[in-house]
GROMACS .gro file of C-alpha atoms in nm:
model
  216
    1UNK     CA    1 -15.033   7.621   5.972
    2UNK     CA    2 -14.714   7.585   5.766
    3UNK     CA    3 -14.512   7.740   6.048
    4UNK     CA    4 -14.673   7.506   6.300
    5UNK     CA    5 -14.590   7.197   6.097
    6UNK     CA    6 -14.230   7.306   6.051
    7UNK     CA    7 -14.200   7.316   6.429
    8UNK     CA    8 -14.313   6.955   6.442
    9UNK     CA    9 -14.080   6.807   6.181
   10UNK     CA   10 -13.796   6.729   6.427
   11UNK     CA   11 -14.036   6.507   6.626
   12UNK     CA   12 -14.007   6.197   6.419
   13UNK     CA   13 -14.548   5.569   6.797
   14UNK     CA   14 -14.889   5.256   6.899
   15UNK     CA   15 -15.150   5.096   7.138
   16UNK     CA   16 -15.422   4.855   7.013
   17UNK     CA   17 -15.528   4.904   6.653
   18UNK     CA   18 -15.638   4.699   6.358
   19UNK     CA   19 -15.581   4.869   6.022
   20UNK     CA   20 -15.503   4.791   5.659
   21UNK     CA   21 -15.570   4.434   5.555
   22UNK     CA   22 -15.661   4.342   5.911
   23UNK     CA   23 -15.306   4.406   6.035
   24UNK     CA   24 -15.270   4.491   6.405
   25UNK     CA   25 -15.036   4.789   6.426
   26UNK     CA   26 -15.016   4.774   6.804
   27UNK     CA   27 -14.696   4.572   6.768
   28UNK     CA   28 -14.526   4.856   6.586
   29UNK     CA   29 -14.567   5.139   6.840
   30UNK     CA   30 -14.235   5.284   6.952
   31UNK     CA   31 -14.342   5.617   7.105
   32UNK     CA   32 -14.679   5.747   7.227
   33UNK     CA   33 -14.749   6.076   7.400
   34UNK     CA   34 -15.105   5.999   7.504
   35UNK     CA   35 -15.188   6.298   7.726
   36UNK     CA   36 -15.063   6.645   7.813
   37UNK     CA   37 -15.144   6.839   8.132
   38UNK     CA   38 -15.077   7.212   8.158
   39UNK     CA   39 -15.070   7.475   8.433
   40UNK     CA   40 -14.979   7.842   8.400
   41UNK     CA   41 -14.917   8.127   8.643
   42UNK     CA   42 -14.764   8.472   8.602
   43UNK     CA   43 -14.429   8.322   8.698
   44UNK     CA   44 -14.411   8.004   8.493
   45UNK     CA   45 -14.578   7.751   8.266
   46UNK     CA   46 -14.568   7.380   8.346
   47UNK     CA   47 -14.633   7.088   8.111
   48UNK     CA   48 -14.670   6.726   8.222
   49UNK     CA   49 -14.664   6.463   7.946
   50UNK     CA   50 -14.765   6.096   7.962
   51UNK     CA   51 -14.531   5.893   7.742
   52UNK     CA   52 -14.489   5.529   7.648
   53UNK     CA   53 -14.151   5.479   7.483
   54UNK     CA   54 -13.953   5.181   7.360
   55UNK     CA   55 -13.632   5.089   7.540
   56UNK     CA   56 -13.377   5.161   7.411
   57UNK     CA   57 -13.539   5.439   7.207
   58UNK     CA   58 -13.425   5.471   6.846
   59UNK     CA   59 -13.608   5.600   6.540
   60UNK     CA   60 -13.490   5.308   6.329
   61UNK     CA   61 -13.808   5.151   6.191
   62UNK     CA   62 -13.805   4.870   6.449
   63UNK     CA   63 -14.037   4.887   6.751
   64UNK     CA   64 -13.930   4.735   7.084
   65UNK     CA   65 -14.099   4.685   7.421
   66UNK     CA   66 -14.173   5.014   7.597
   67UNK     CA   67 -14.198   5.174   7.940
   68UNK     CA   68 -14.430   5.439   8.082
   69UNK     CA   69 -14.282   5.776   8.171
   70UNK     CA   70 -14.404   6.108   8.302
   71UNK     CA   71 -14.205   6.407   8.181
   72UNK     CA   72 -14.238   6.750   8.340
   73UNK     CA   73 -14.117   7.069   8.171
   74UNK     CA   74 -14.113   7.395   8.367
   75UNK     CA   75 -14.063   7.724   8.183
   76UNK     CA   76 -14.012   8.020   8.420
   77UNK     CA   77 -14.099   8.370   8.300
   78UNK     CA   78 -13.747   8.469   8.405
   79UNK     CA   79 -13.452   8.249   8.494
   80UNK     CA   80 -13.074   8.248   8.511
   81UNK     CA   81 -13.065   7.869   8.548
   82UNK     CA   82 -12.942   7.874   8.906
   83UNK     CA   83 -13.277   7.821   9.080
   84UNK     CA   84 -13.353   7.491   9.248
   85UNK     CA   85 -13.690   7.346   9.151
   86UNK     CA   86 -13.846   7.029   9.284
   87UNK     CA   87 -14.191   6.883   9.234
   88UNK     CA   88 -14.422   6.640   9.410
   89UNK     CA   89 -14.707   6.479   9.217
   90UNK     CA   90 -14.982   6.371   9.453
   91UNK     CA   91 -15.237   6.094   9.402
   92UNK     CA   92 -15.195   5.808   9.155
   93UNK     CA   93 -14.936   5.788   9.021
   94UNK     CA   94 -14.715   5.967   9.270
   95UNK     CA   95 -14.365   6.096   9.202
   96UNK     CA   96 -14.120   6.349   9.332
   97UNK     CA   97 -13.783   6.481   9.233
   98UNK     CA   98 -13.563   6.773   9.139
   99UNK     CA   99 -13.584   6.932   8.796
  100UNK     CA  100 -13.266   6.981   8.593
  101UNK     CA  101 -13.194   7.301   8.402
  102UNK     CA  102 -13.167   7.269   8.022
  103UNK     CA  103 -12.969   7.563   7.890
  104UNK     CA  104 -13.061   7.499   7.526
  105UNK     CA  105 -13.434   7.532   7.599
  106UNK     CA  106 -13.409   7.759   7.901
  107UNK     CA  107 -13.638   7.535   8.105
  108UNK     CA  108 -13.628   7.279   8.387
  109UNK     CA  109 -13.697   6.911   8.323
  110UNK     CA  110 -13.781   6.589   8.508
  111UNK     CA  111 -13.847   6.239   8.369
  112UNK     CA  112 -13.953   5.942   8.583
  113UNK     CA  113 -14.093   5.598   8.510
  114UNK     CA  114 -14.444   5.519   8.640
  115UNK     CA  115 -14.685   5.226   8.637
  116UNK     CA  116 -14.995   5.429   8.545
  117UNK     CA  117 -15.101   5.766   8.407
  118UNK     CA  118 -15.330   6.031   8.561
  119UNK     CA  119 -15.658   6.138   8.404
  120UNK     CA  120 -15.841   6.470   8.392
  121UNK     CA  121 -15.620   6.676   8.622
  122UNK     CA  122 -15.327   6.637   8.859
  123UNK     CA  123 -15.233   6.812   9.184
  124UNK     CA  124 -14.871   6.919   9.220
  125UNK     CA  125 -14.655   7.091   9.475
  126UNK     CA  126 -14.380   7.291   9.306
  127UNK     CA  127 -14.096   7.424   9.519
  128UNK     CA  128 -13.852   7.696   9.416
  129UNK     CA  129 -13.554   7.730   9.647
  130UNK     CA  130 -13.765   7.579   9.925
  131UNK     CA  131 -14.075   7.796   9.871
  132UNK     CA  132 -14.372   7.576   9.774
  133UNK     CA  133 -14.665   7.648   9.542
  134UNK     CA  134 -14.972   7.425   9.513
  135UNK     CA  135 -15.121   7.400   9.165
  136UNK     CA  136 -15.345   7.191   8.944
  137UNK     CA  137 -15.254   7.091   8.589
  138UNK     CA  138 -15.542   7.003   8.357
  139UNK     CA  139 -15.544   6.770   8.058
  140UNK     CA  140 -15.572   6.930   7.714
  141UNK     CA  141 -15.799   6.643   7.606
  142UNK     CA  142 -16.177   6.673   7.581
  143UNK     CA  143 -16.452   6.419   7.524
  144UNK     CA  144 -16.401   6.480   7.150
  145UNK     CA  145 -16.027   6.412   7.142
  146UNK     CA  146 -15.928   6.103   6.947
  147UNK     CA  147 -15.726   5.831   7.115
  148UNK     CA  148 -15.371   5.769   6.990
  149UNK     CA  149 -15.502   5.443   6.841
  150UNK     CA  150 -15.764   5.629   6.640
  151UNK     CA  151 -15.504   5.882   6.524
  152UNK     CA  152 -15.285   5.601   6.394
  153UNK     CA  153 -15.585   5.452   6.217
  154UNK     CA  154 -15.645   5.780   6.031
  155UNK     CA  155 -15.275   5.797   5.941
  156UNK     CA  156 -15.275   5.439   5.810
  157UNK     CA  157 -15.577   5.516   5.592
  158UNK     CA  158 -15.420   5.838   5.463
  159UNK     CA  159 -15.091   5.662   5.380
  160UNK     CA  160 -15.224   5.326   5.259
  161UNK     CA  161 -14.983   5.311   4.963
  162UNK     CA  162 -14.682   5.378   5.184
  163UNK     CA  163 -14.802   5.119   5.437
  164UNK     CA  164 -14.833   4.865   5.155
  165UNK     CA  165 -14.478   4.933   5.034
  166UNK     CA  166 -14.353   4.887   5.390
  167UNK     CA  167 -14.526   4.551   5.423
  168UNK     CA  168 -14.353   4.228   5.322
  169UNK     CA  169 -14.591   3.934   5.320
  170UNK     CA  170 -14.786   3.982   5.641
  171UNK     CA  171 -14.513   4.171   5.821
  172UNK     CA  172 -14.508   4.550   5.850
  173UNK     CA  173 -14.148   4.667   5.839
  174UNK     CA  174 -14.164   4.994   6.026
  175UNK     CA  175 -14.275   5.170   6.340
  176UNK     CA  176 -14.519   5.442   6.441
  177UNK     CA  177 -14.473   5.742   6.666
  178UNK     CA  178 -14.771   5.940   6.799
  179UNK     CA  179 -14.766   6.264   6.994
  180UNK     CA  180 -15.061   6.461   7.128
  181UNK     CA  181 -14.970   6.830   7.090
  182UNK     CA  182 -15.115   7.157   7.210
  183UNK     CA  183 -15.050   7.468   7.001
  184UNK     CA  184 -15.353   7.685   7.072
  185UNK     CA  185 -15.563   7.379   6.981
  186UNK     CA  186 -15.486   7.006   6.994
  187UNK     CA  187 -15.318   6.806   6.719
  188UNK     CA  188 -15.170   6.463   6.672
  189UNK     CA  189 -14.831   6.421   6.516
  190UNK     CA  190 -14.802   6.075   6.362
  191UNK     CA  191 -14.466   5.957   6.233
  192UNK     CA  192 -14.440   5.649   6.012
  193UNK     CA  193 -14.078   5.533   6.012
  194UNK     CA  194 -13.939   5.267   5.781
  195UNK     CA  195 -13.598   5.150   5.670
  196UNK     CA  196 -13.614   5.346   5.344
  197UNK     CA  197 -13.922   5.570   5.363
  198UNK     CA  198 -14.065   5.799   5.629
  199UNK     CA  199 -14.379   6.009   5.655
  200UNK     CA  200 -14.487   6.271   5.908
  201UNK     CA  201 -14.852   6.373   5.942
  202UNK     CA  202 -15.019   6.648   6.141
  203UNK     CA  203 -15.380   6.559   6.223
  204UNK     CA  204 -15.668   6.746   6.377
  205UNK     CA  205 -15.695   6.578   6.719
  206UNK     CA  206 -16.076   6.566   6.704
  207UNK     CA  207 -16.155   6.478   6.343
  208UNK     CA  208 -15.841   6.298   6.225
  209UNK     CA  209 -15.821   6.528   5.922
  210UNK     CA  210 -15.471   6.545   5.773
  211UNK     CA  211 -15.364   6.910   5.801
  212UNK     CA  212 -15.008   6.871   5.679
  213UNK     CA  213 -14.774   6.596   5.568
  214UNK     CA  214 -14.411   6.545   5.482
  215UNK     CA  215 -14.240   6.247   5.322
  216UNK     CA  216 -13.887   6.143   5.247
   0.00000   0.00000   0.00000
């Protein structure tokens, strides 16, 4: 578990929620990864993430208006970075485009803005150098998975003293970041970012139990 949390530390979000002292923390969401869809074959693994992110994005303790994005990461079993990958997402929402190679991660990446997110599963057509493969990516969420709002609620309860210190009068001076993660099982990363203090929590995605935390 310690190794898992260390992997999450660099990831330093907030739909509708009422928390401490009746405060509505919806206003302070800056980044939310609300769903993750995965597909795997012998040749590659594909991850599709549903993200709502402030524009411009900055982890500065101030939340701004956001936009909806779908991000696709493709990790081939073998690659030299010269392949040409493109993808078509069918249904609602629909998108298409070419994936760009990221040498640091050794994967291919695409990010596009959308007006809605898929649910349950998505059908994709992935093309490599013109050769197409049809596949279905399934959500990692189950009927027991907490919503991002509920995850934030658990984090606010767990860090009530920090939340109080970050509140001046009736104004919360900070922002939240929430990411649904899949590492064998599902977790929520919740970052609480202020001007002087930060906290990062790893929660069980079904119970809201705090599994690890870091503050600075």
